[in-house]
Short mmCIF file of N, CA, C and O and ligand atoms in Angstrom, two decimals:
data_model
loop_
_atom_site.label_atom_id
_atom_site.label_comp_id
_atom_site.label_asym_id
_atom_site.label_seq_id
_atom_site.Cartn_x
_atom_site.Cartn_y
_atom_site.Cartn_z
N UNK S 1 0.85 -1.21 0.00
CA UNK S 1 0.00 0.00 0.00
C UNK S 1 0.89 1.25 0.00
O UNK S 1 1.75 1.39 0.83
N UNK S 2 0.64 2.14 -0.96
CA UNK S 2 1.40 3.38 -1.05
C UNK S 2 0.65 4.50 -0.35
O UNK S 2 -0.59 4.54 -0.39
N UNK S 3 1.39 5.41 0.29
CA UNK S 3 0.75 6.52 0.99
C UNK S 3 1.32 7.83 0.47
O UNK S 3 2.54 7.96 0.33
N UNK S 4 0.47 8.79 0.15
CA UNK S 4 0.92 10.11 -0.31
C UNK S 4 0.34 11.17 0.59
O UNK S 4 -0.83 11.14 0.96
N UNK S 5 1.20 12.13 0.97
CA UNK S 5 0.74 13.27 1.79
C UNK S 5 0.68 14.50 0.89
O UNK S 5 1.62 14.79 0.16
N UNK S 6 -0.43 15.22 0.93
CA UNK S 6 -0.63 16.41 0.10
C UNK S 6 -1.19 17.53 0.95
O UNK S 6 -1.75 17.29 2.02
N UNK S 7 -1.08 18.74 0.44
CA UNK S 7 -1.78 19.88 1.05
C UNK S 7 -2.86 20.30 0.05
O UNK S 7 -2.55 20.55 -1.13
N UNK S 8 -4.08 20.37 0.48
CA UNK S 8 -5.16 20.76 -0.43
C UNK S 8 -5.00 22.24 -0.81
O UNK S 8 -4.72 23.08 0.04
N UNK S 9 -5.18 22.52 -2.10
CA UNK S 9 -5.06 23.90 -2.58
C UNK S 9 -6.44 24.47 -2.94
O UNK S 9 -6.55 25.49 -3.58
N UNK S 10 -7.48 23.79 -2.47
CA UNK S 10 -8.84 24.20 -2.81
C UNK S 10 -9.28 25.50 -2.14
O UNK S 10 -10.16 26.19 -2.65
N UNK S 11 -8.71 25.83 -0.99
CA UNK S 11 -9.05 27.08 -0.30
C UNK S 11 -7.92 27.40 0.68
O UNK S 11 -7.04 26.58 0.91
N UNK S 12 -7.96 28.60 1.29
CA UNK S 12 -6.83 28.98 2.16
C UNK S 12 -6.63 28.13 3.41
O UNK S 12 -5.59 28.23 4.06
N UNK S 13 -7.58 27.25 3.73
CA UNK S 13 -7.39 26.40 4.93
C UNK S 13 -6.21 25.45 4.76
O UNK S 13 -5.56 25.08 5.73
N UNK S 14 -5.96 25.05 3.52
CA UNK S 14 -4.81 24.18 3.25
C UNK S 14 -4.79 22.90 4.06
O UNK S 14 -3.79 22.58 4.70
N UNK S 15 -5.87 22.16 4.03
CA UNK S 15 -5.95 20.92 4.83
C UNK S 15 -4.87 19.91 4.41
O UNK S 15 -4.66 19.71 3.21
N UNK S 16 -4.21 19.29 5.38
CA UNK S 16 -3.25 18.22 5.05
C UNK S 16 -4.01 16.95 4.70
O UNK S 16 -4.85 16.49 5.47
N UNK S 17 -3.73 16.40 3.52
CA UNK S 17 -4.46 15.23 3.04
C UNK S 17 -3.54 14.02 3.03
O UNK S 17 -2.36 14.13 2.71
N UNK S 18 -4.12 12.91 3.37
CA UNK S 18 -3.37 11.67 3.35
C UNK S 18 -4.12 10.69 2.43
O UNK S 18 -5.30 10.40 2.63
N UNK S 19 -3.42 10.26 1.38
CA UNK S 19 -4.06 9.41 0.37
C UNK S 19 -3.40 8.03 0.38
O UNK S 19 -2.17 7.93 0.36
N UNK S 20 -4.22 7.01 0.43
CA UNK S 20 -3.69 5.65 0.33
C UNK S 20 -4.02 5.08 -1.04
O UNK S 20 -5.16 5.20 -1.51
N UNK S 21 -3.00 4.50 -1.69
CA UNK S 21 -3.20 3.91 -3.01
C UNK S 21 -2.80 2.44 -2.98
O UNK S 21 -1.86 2.06 -2.28
N UNK S 22 -3.53 1.67 -3.77
CA UNK S 22 -3.18 0.26 -3.94
C UNK S 22 -3.06 0.01 -5.44
O UNK S 22 -4.07 0.12 -6.16
N UNK S 23 -1.86 -0.24 -5.91
CA UNK S 23 -1.58 -0.45 -7.34
C UNK S 23 -2.17 0.68 -8.20
O UNK S 23 -2.86 0.45 -9.19
N UNK S 24 -1.91 1.91 -7.75
CA UNK S 24 -2.32 3.09 -8.52
C UNK S 24 -3.78 3.50 -8.31
O UNK S 24 -4.21 4.53 -8.81
N UNK S 25 -4.54 2.70 -7.56
CA UNK S 25 -5.96 3.03 -7.31
C UNK S 25 -6.09 3.69 -5.94
O UNK S 25 -5.51 3.20 -4.96
N UNK S 26 -6.86 4.77 -5.86
CA UNK S 26 -7.06 5.44 -4.58
C UNK S 26 -7.99 4.60 -3.70
O UNK S 26 -9.10 4.25 -4.10
N UNK S 27 -7.48 4.27 -2.52
CA UNK S 27 -8.26 3.44 -1.59
C UNK S 27 -8.95 4.33 -0.56
O UNK S 27 -10.11 4.12 -0.20
N UNK S 28 -8.23 5.36 -0.09
CA UNK S 28 -8.85 6.26 0.89
C UNK S 28 -8.20 7.64 0.86
O UNK S 28 -7.04 7.78 0.46
N UNK S 29 -8.98 8.64 1.23
CA UNK S 29 -8.49 10.02 1.39
C UNK S 29 -8.89 10.47 2.79
O UNK S 29 -10.06 10.35 3.17
N UNK S 30 -7.91 10.96 3.54
CA UNK S 30 -8.21 11.44 4.90
C UNK S 30 -7.66 12.86 5.07
O UNK S 30 -6.73 13.25 4.38
N UNK S 31 -8.24 13.58 6.00
CA UNK S 31 -7.74 14.92 6.34
C UNK S 31 -8.50 16.04 5.67
O UNK S 31 -8.35 17.21 6.04
N UNK S 32 -9.33 15.69 4.70
CA UNK S 32 -10.09 16.74 4.01
C UNK S 32 -11.27 17.19 4.87
O UNK S 32 -11.91 16.37 5.54
N UNK S 33 -11.53 18.51 4.84
CA UNK S 33 -12.65 19.06 5.60
C UNK S 33 -13.91 19.05 4.74
O UNK S 33 -15.01 19.04 5.28
N UNK S 34 -13.74 19.09 3.42
CA UNK S 34 -14.92 19.09 2.56
C UNK S 34 -14.66 18.19 1.35
O UNK S 34 -13.54 17.70 1.14
N UNK S 35 -15.69 18.01 0.56
CA UNK S 35 -15.64 17.10 -0.60
C UNK S 35 -14.60 17.55 -1.64
O UNK S 35 -13.98 16.73 -2.31
N UNK S 36 -14.41 18.88 -1.74
CA UNK S 36 -13.44 19.39 -2.73
C UNK S 36 -12.05 18.82 -2.48
O UNK S 36 -11.29 18.57 -3.40
N UNK S 37 -11.72 18.66 -1.22
CA UNK S 37 -10.41 18.12 -0.86
C UNK S 37 -10.24 16.70 -1.37
O UNK S 37 -9.17 16.33 -1.87
N UNK S 38 -11.30 15.91 -1.24
CA UNK S 38 -11.21 14.52 -1.71
C UNK S 38 -11.07 14.50 -3.24
O UNK S 38 -10.25 13.75 -3.78
N UNK S 39 -11.85 15.34 -3.92
CA UNK S 39 -11.79 15.39 -5.39
C UNK S 39 -10.38 15.81 -5.82
O UNK S 39 -9.78 15.21 -6.71
N UNK S 40 -9.85 16.84 -5.15
CA UNK S 40 -8.50 17.31 -5.47
C UNK S 40 -7.47 16.19 -5.27
O UNK S 40 -6.62 15.94 -6.13
N UNK S 41 -7.55 15.51 -4.13
CA UNK S 41 -6.56 14.47 -3.81
C UNK S 41 -6.60 13.35 -4.84
O UNK S 41 -5.56 12.90 -5.32
N UNK S 42 -7.80 12.91 -5.20
CA UNK S 42 -7.93 11.82 -6.16
C UNK S 42 -7.33 12.20 -7.51
O UNK S 42 -6.62 11.43 -8.14
N UNK S 43 -7.60 13.45 -7.92
CA UNK S 43 -7.09 13.91 -9.21
C UNK S 43 -5.57 14.11 -9.15
O UNK S 43 -4.84 13.77 -10.08
N UNK S 44 -5.11 14.66 -8.05
CA UNK S 44 -3.70 14.99 -7.92
C UNK S 44 -2.81 13.75 -7.97
O UNK S 44 -1.70 13.80 -8.50
N UNK S 45 -3.27 12.66 -7.42
CA UNK S 45 -2.43 11.45 -7.42
C UNK S 45 -2.60 10.60 -8.68
O UNK S 45 -1.80 9.72 -8.95
N UNK S 46 -3.67 10.85 -9.45
CA UNK S 46 -3.87 10.04 -10.65
C UNK S 46 -3.61 10.84 -11.93
O UNK S 46 -2.95 10.38 -12.85
N UNK S 47 -4.11 12.09 -12.00
CA UNK S 47 -3.95 12.89 -13.21
C UNK S 47 -3.81 14.37 -12.84
O UNK S 47 -4.75 15.14 -12.99
N UNK S 48 -2.64 14.76 -12.29
CA UNK S 48 -2.49 16.14 -11.83
C UNK S 48 -2.51 17.15 -12.97
O UNK S 48 -1.83 16.97 -13.98
N UNK S 49 -3.32 18.19 -12.84
CA UNK S 49 -3.44 19.23 -13.87
C UNK S 49 -3.44 20.60 -13.21
O UNK S 49 -3.69 20.71 -12.01
N UNK S 50 -3.16 21.60 -14.00
CA UNK S 50 -3.16 22.98 -13.48
C UNK S 50 -3.57 23.96 -14.58
O UNK S 50 -3.27 23.74 -15.76
N UNK S 51 -4.19 25.06 -14.18
CA UNK S 51 -4.34 26.22 -15.05
C UNK S 51 -2.99 26.93 -15.02
O UNK S 51 -2.40 27.07 -13.94
N UNK S 52 -2.47 27.33 -16.17
CA UNK S 52 -1.20 28.07 -16.20
C UNK S 52 -1.50 29.53 -16.50
O UNK S 52 -2.28 29.84 -17.41
N UNK S 53 -0.91 30.43 -15.72
CA UNK S 53 -1.07 31.87 -15.96
C UNK S 53 0.29 32.48 -16.26
O UNK S 53 1.31 32.01 -15.76
N UNK S 54 0.29 33.51 -17.11
CA UNK S 54 1.54 34.18 -17.45
C UNK S 54 1.20 35.54 -18.08
O UNK S 54 0.05 36.00 -17.97
N UNK S 55 2.18 36.14 -18.71
CA UNK S 55 1.95 37.38 -19.46
C UNK S 55 2.70 37.27 -20.79
O UNK S 55 3.68 36.53 -20.88
N UNK S 56 2.21 38.01 -21.79
CA UNK S 56 2.95 38.10 -23.05
C UNK S 56 3.06 39.57 -23.45
O UNK S 56 2.24 40.40 -23.04
N UNK S 57 4.06 39.85 -24.27
CA UNK S 57 4.34 41.23 -24.69
C UNK S 57 3.28 41.71 -25.68
O UNK S 57 2.84 40.97 -26.56
N UNK S 58 2.86 42.98 -25.51
CA UNK S 58 1.93 43.61 -26.44
C UNK S 58 2.67 44.71 -27.19
O UNK S 58 3.32 45.55 -26.56
N UNK S 59 2.58 44.69 -28.51
CA UNK S 59 3.21 45.75 -29.30
C UNK S 59 2.16 46.78 -29.70
O UNK S 59 1.04 46.42 -30.10
N UNK S 60 2.54 48.06 -29.55
CA UNK S 60 1.64 49.14 -29.93
C UNK S 60 0.44 49.29 -29.02
O UNK S 60 -0.59 49.85 -29.42
N UNK S 61 0.57 48.82 -27.78
CA UNK S 61 -0.57 48.88 -26.87
C UNK S 61 -0.41 49.91 -25.76
O UNK S 61 0.69 50.42 -25.53
N UNK S 62 -1.53 50.20 -25.08
CA UNK S 62 -1.47 51.13 -23.95
C UNK S 62 -0.73 50.52 -22.76
O UNK S 62 -0.31 51.22 -21.85
N UNK S 63 -0.63 49.21 -22.76
CA UNK S 63 0.18 48.50 -21.77
C UNK S 63 1.21 47.66 -22.52
O UNK S 63 0.96 47.25 -23.67
N UNK S 64 2.34 47.39 -21.88
CA UNK S 64 3.42 46.67 -22.55
C UNK S 64 3.21 45.16 -22.55
O UNK S 64 3.88 44.43 -23.28
N UNK S 65 2.28 44.69 -21.70
CA UNK S 65 2.05 43.25 -21.60
C UNK S 65 0.59 42.97 -21.28
O UNK S 65 -0.13 43.86 -20.80
N UNK S 66 0.19 41.76 -21.57
CA UNK S 66 -1.18 41.35 -21.24
C UNK S 66 -1.13 40.03 -20.49
O UNK S 66 -0.30 39.17 -20.80
N UNK S 67 -2.00 39.89 -19.48
CA UNK S 67 -2.04 38.64 -18.73
C UNK S 67 -2.80 37.59 -19.54
O UNK S 67 -3.77 37.90 -20.23
N UNK S 68 -2.31 36.36 -19.46
CA UNK S 68 -2.91 35.25 -20.21
C UNK S 68 -3.05 34.04 -19.30
O UNK S 68 -2.40 33.97 -18.26
N UNK S 69 -3.90 33.10 -19.72
CA UNK S 69 -4.01 31.84 -18.98
C UNK S 69 -4.46 30.73 -19.91
O UNK S 69 -5.04 31.01 -20.97
N UNK S 70 -4.21 29.50 -19.52
CA UNK S 70 -4.76 28.39 -20.30
C UNK S 70 -6.27 28.39 -20.06
O UNK S 70 -6.72 28.62 -18.94
N UNK S 71 -7.02 28.12 -21.12
CA UNK S 71 -8.48 28.16 -21.00
C UNK S 71 -8.97 27.12 -19.99
O UNK S 71 -9.95 27.31 -19.30
N UNK S 72 -8.25 26.01 -19.92
CA UNK S 72 -8.60 24.92 -18.98
C UNK S 72 -7.30 24.41 -18.35
O UNK S 72 -6.22 24.80 -18.75
N UNK S 73 -7.47 23.49 -17.43
CA UNK S 73 -6.30 22.82 -16.84
C UNK S 73 -5.52 22.10 -17.93
O UNK S 73 -6.12 21.59 -18.88
N UNK S 74 -4.22 22.04 -17.76
CA UNK S 74 -3.39 21.19 -18.62
C UNK S 74 -2.61 20.23 -17.72
O UNK S 74 -2.44 20.50 -16.52
N UNK S 75 -2.14 19.11 -18.28
CA UNK S 75 -1.37 18.17 -17.44
C UNK S 75 -0.17 18.88 -16.80
O UNK S 75 0.50 19.69 -17.45
N UNK S 76 0.09 18.53 -15.55
CA UNK S 76 1.16 19.19 -14.80
C UNK S 76 2.51 19.07 -15.51
O UNK S 76 3.32 20.00 -15.49
N UNK S 77 2.76 17.93 -16.15
CA UNK S 77 4.06 17.74 -16.79
C UNK S 77 4.22 18.59 -18.05
O UNK S 77 5.30 18.65 -18.63
N UNK S 78 3.13 19.26 -18.49
CA UNK S 78 3.21 20.10 -19.68
C UNK S 78 3.42 21.58 -19.32
O UNK S 78 3.51 22.43 -20.21
N UNK S 79 3.48 21.90 -18.04
CA UNK S 79 3.57 23.30 -17.61
C UNK S 79 4.84 23.96 -18.16
O UNK S 79 4.80 25.06 -18.71
N UNK S 80 5.96 23.27 -18.03
CA UNK S 80 7.23 23.85 -18.48
C UNK S 80 7.19 24.12 -19.98
O UNK S 80 7.58 25.18 -20.46
N UNK S 81 6.68 23.16 -20.73
CA UNK S 81 6.58 23.28 -22.19
C UNK S 81 5.66 24.44 -22.56
O UNK S 81 5.90 25.18 -23.52
N UNK S 82 4.60 24.60 -21.79
CA UNK S 82 3.64 25.69 -22.02
C UNK S 82 4.33 27.04 -21.79
O UNK S 82 4.20 27.96 -22.61
N UNK S 83 5.07 27.15 -20.69
CA UNK S 83 5.77 28.41 -20.39
C UNK S 83 6.80 28.71 -21.48
O UNK S 83 6.99 29.86 -21.88
N UNK S 84 7.44 27.66 -21.96
CA UNK S 84 8.44 27.81 -23.02
C UNK S 84 7.77 28.33 -24.31
O UNK S 84 8.30 29.19 -25.01
N UNK S 85 6.58 27.81 -24.59
CA UNK S 85 5.85 28.21 -25.80
C UNK S 85 5.42 29.68 -25.71
O UNK S 85 5.30 30.36 -26.72
N UNK S 86 5.22 30.16 -24.49
CA UNK S 86 4.77 31.55 -24.33
C UNK S 86 5.92 32.55 -24.35
O UNK S 86 5.72 33.73 -24.62
N UNK S 87 7.11 32.03 -24.09
CA UNK S 87 8.30 32.89 -24.07
C UNK S 87 8.52 33.47 -25.47
O UNK S 87 8.56 32.74 -26.46
N UNK S 88 8.64 34.78 -25.54
CA UNK S 88 8.93 35.40 -26.83
C UNK S 88 7.69 35.69 -27.66
O UNK S 88 7.79 36.28 -28.73
N UNK S 89 6.51 35.27 -27.19
CA UNK S 89 5.27 35.57 -27.94
C UNK S 89 4.96 37.06 -27.83
O UNK S 89 5.03 37.65 -26.75
N UNK S 90 4.66 37.68 -28.98
CA UNK S 90 4.28 39.10 -29.00
C UNK S 90 2.95 39.20 -29.72
O UNK S 90 2.76 38.56 -30.75
N UNK S 91 2.06 39.99 -29.18
CA UNK S 91 0.78 40.20 -29.85
C UNK S 91 0.63 41.68 -30.18
O UNK S 91 1.19 42.55 -29.49
N UNK S 92 -0.12 41.93 -31.23
CA UNK S 92 -0.34 43.31 -31.66
C UNK S 92 -1.62 43.85 -31.01
O UNK S 92 -2.64 43.15 -31.00
N UNK S 93 -1.54 45.05 -30.45
CA UNK S 93 -2.74 45.68 -29.89
C UNK S 93 -3.69 46.06 -31.03
O UNK S 93 -3.22 46.29 -32.16
N UNK S 94 -4.99 46.12 -30.82
CA UNK S 94 -5.66 45.87 -29.54
C UNK S 94 -5.83 44.37 -29.26
O UNK S 94 -5.98 43.58 -30.17
N UNK S 95 -5.81 44.07 -27.97
CA UNK S 95 -6.06 42.69 -27.52
C UNK S 95 -7.37 42.72 -26.73
O UNK S 95 -7.58 43.63 -25.92
N UNK S 96 -8.23 41.76 -26.99
CA UNK S 96 -9.50 41.70 -26.27
C UNK S 96 -9.50 40.51 -25.32
O UNK S 96 -8.95 39.45 -25.65
N UNK S 97 -10.11 40.71 -24.17
CA UNK S 97 -10.20 39.63 -23.19
C UNK S 97 -10.82 38.41 -23.88
O UNK S 97 -11.85 38.55 -24.55
N UNK S 98 -10.21 37.25 -23.75
CA UNK S 98 -10.73 36.03 -24.37
C UNK S 98 -10.10 35.73 -25.72
O UNK S 98 -10.29 34.63 -26.25
N UNK S 99 -9.34 36.69 -26.27
CA UNK S 99 -8.64 36.42 -27.53
C UNK S 99 -7.70 35.23 -27.36
O UNK S 99 -7.04 35.10 -26.31
N UNK S 100 -7.62 34.39 -28.40
CA UNK S 100 -6.69 33.25 -28.34
C UNK S 100 -5.29 33.78 -28.65
O UNK S 100 -5.05 34.38 -29.69
N UNK S 101 -4.37 33.56 -27.73
CA UNK S 101 -2.99 34.04 -27.89
C UNK S 101 -2.11 32.93 -28.47
O UNK S 101 -1.30 33.18 -29.34
N UNK S 102 -2.27 31.72 -27.96
CA UNK S 102 -1.57 30.55 -28.53
C UNK S 102 -2.59 29.41 -28.62
O UNK S 102 -3.23 29.07 -27.63
N UNK S 103 -2.74 28.86 -29.80
CA UNK S 103 -3.68 27.73 -29.99
C UNK S 103 -2.99 26.43 -29.59
O UNK S 103 -1.80 26.26 -29.81
N UNK S 104 -3.73 25.55 -28.98
CA UNK S 104 -3.26 24.19 -28.69
C UNK S 104 -1.84 24.21 -28.09
O UNK S 104 -0.93 23.58 -28.61
N UNK S 105 -1.71 24.93 -27.00
CA UNK S 105 -0.37 25.12 -26.43
C UNK S 105 0.25 23.78 -26.01
O UNK S 105 -0.42 22.92 -25.42
N UNK S 106 1.50 23.61 -26.37
CA UNK S 106 2.28 22.40 -26.02
C UNK S 106 1.52 21.12 -26.39
O UNK S 106 1.66 20.10 -25.71
N UNK S 107 0.74 21.20 -27.46
CA UNK S 107 0.00 20.04 -27.94
C UNK S 107 -0.94 19.45 -26.89
O UNK S 107 -1.13 18.23 -26.81
N UNK S 108 -1.53 20.32 -26.08
CA UNK S 108 -2.43 19.85 -25.01
C UNK S 108 -3.88 19.87 -25.46
O UNK S 108 -4.76 19.38 -24.74
N UNK S 109 -4.14 20.52 -26.61
CA UNK S 109 -5.53 20.69 -27.04
C UNK S 109 -6.19 21.88 -26.37
O UNK S 109 -7.38 22.13 -26.56
N UNK S 110 -5.42 22.60 -25.56
CA UNK S 110 -5.96 23.74 -24.80
C UNK S 110 -5.32 25.03 -25.33
O UNK S 110 -4.11 25.09 -25.55
N UNK S 111 -6.16 26.05 -25.52
CA UNK S 111 -5.65 27.34 -25.98
C UNK S 111 -5.25 28.22 -24.80
O UNK S 111 -5.82 28.11 -23.71
N UNK S 112 -4.30 29.13 -25.06
CA UNK S 112 -3.97 30.18 -24.08
C UNK S 112 -4.74 31.42 -24.52
O UNK S 112 -4.69 31.81 -25.69
N UNK S 113 -5.45 32.02 -23.57
CA UNK S 113 -6.28 33.19 -23.91
C UNK S 113 -5.88 34.41 -23.07
O UNK S 113 -5.32 34.27 -21.98
N UNK S 114 -6.21 35.60 -23.58
CA UNK S 114 -5.95 36.83 -22.84
C UNK S 114 -6.99 36.96 -21.72
O UNK S 114 -8.17 36.64 -21.92
N UNK S 115 -6.56 37.42 -20.55
CA UNK S 115 -7.50 37.56 -19.44
C UNK S 115 -7.86 39.03 -19.20
O UNK S 115 -8.54 39.35 -18.24
N UNK S 116 -7.36 39.91 -20.06
CA UNK S 116 -7.79 41.31 -20.00
C UNK S 116 -7.67 41.92 -21.40
O UNK S 116 -7.12 41.29 -22.30
N UNK S 117 -8.18 43.12 -21.55
CA UNK S 117 -8.08 43.81 -22.83
C UNK S 117 -7.01 44.88 -22.75
O UNK S 117 -6.81 45.50 -21.70
N UNK S 118 -6.32 45.08 -23.86
CA UNK S 118 -5.33 46.16 -23.96
C UNK S 118 -5.61 46.93 -25.25
O UNK S 118 -5.54 46.36 -26.35
N UNK S 119 -5.94 48.20 -25.10
CA UNK S 119 -6.23 49.02 -26.27
C UNK S 119 -4.95 49.42 -27.00
O UNK S 119 -3.86 49.36 -26.43
N UNK S 120 -5.12 49.84 -28.26
CA UNK S 120 -3.93 50.28 -29.01
C UNK S 120 -3.63 51.75 -28.72
O UNK S 120 -4.52 52.51 -28.29
N UNK S 121 -2.40 52.14 -28.96
CA UNK S 121 -1.94 53.50 -28.66
C UNK S 121 -2.62 54.53 -29.56
O UNK S 121 -2.94 55.63 -29.12
N UNK S 122 -2.81 54.17 -30.80
CA UNK S 122 -3.38 55.16 -31.73
C UNK S 122 -4.88 54.97 -31.88
O UNK S 122 -5.41 53.91 -31.66
S1 SF4 I 201 -10.38 20.13 1.98
FE1 SF4 I 201 -11.94 21.70 1.66
S2 SF4 I 201 -11.68 23.04 3.45
FE2 SF4 I 201 -9.79 21.84 3.28
S3 SF4 I 201 -8.37 23.10 2.05
FE3 SF4 I 201 -9.47 21.70 0.66
S4 SF4 I 201 -11.18 22.92 -0.10
FE4 SF4 I 201 -10.45 23.93 1.76
#
């Protein structure tokens, strides 16, 4: 029986979670105060994913950069590749919130989108 200790990131309480696995299958989750903790623990030990947030350069805009994020969670092991794909990306103003900045980032099937709007200088 394998045991994994995690801290839940579902809310600021940060409950310490203890997960027992048997041949890769979750047998029990302890330490969670609410159901979200159990869902997080099960996912984290079997298929860990994250939303990735960053910024990219805006050319000709009222701001020099725009904040971006993956539209959905991507596999945790793809985070580095995703950040690498965003490095050096430049977009032309105007940028609208929800605009696709990078399609299918790191071959995850998930797009990176702008999370705010940046108007153009002229
Ligand atoms: S288990 Fe529930 S209460 Fe505890 S940190 Fe996670 S979300 Fe918050």
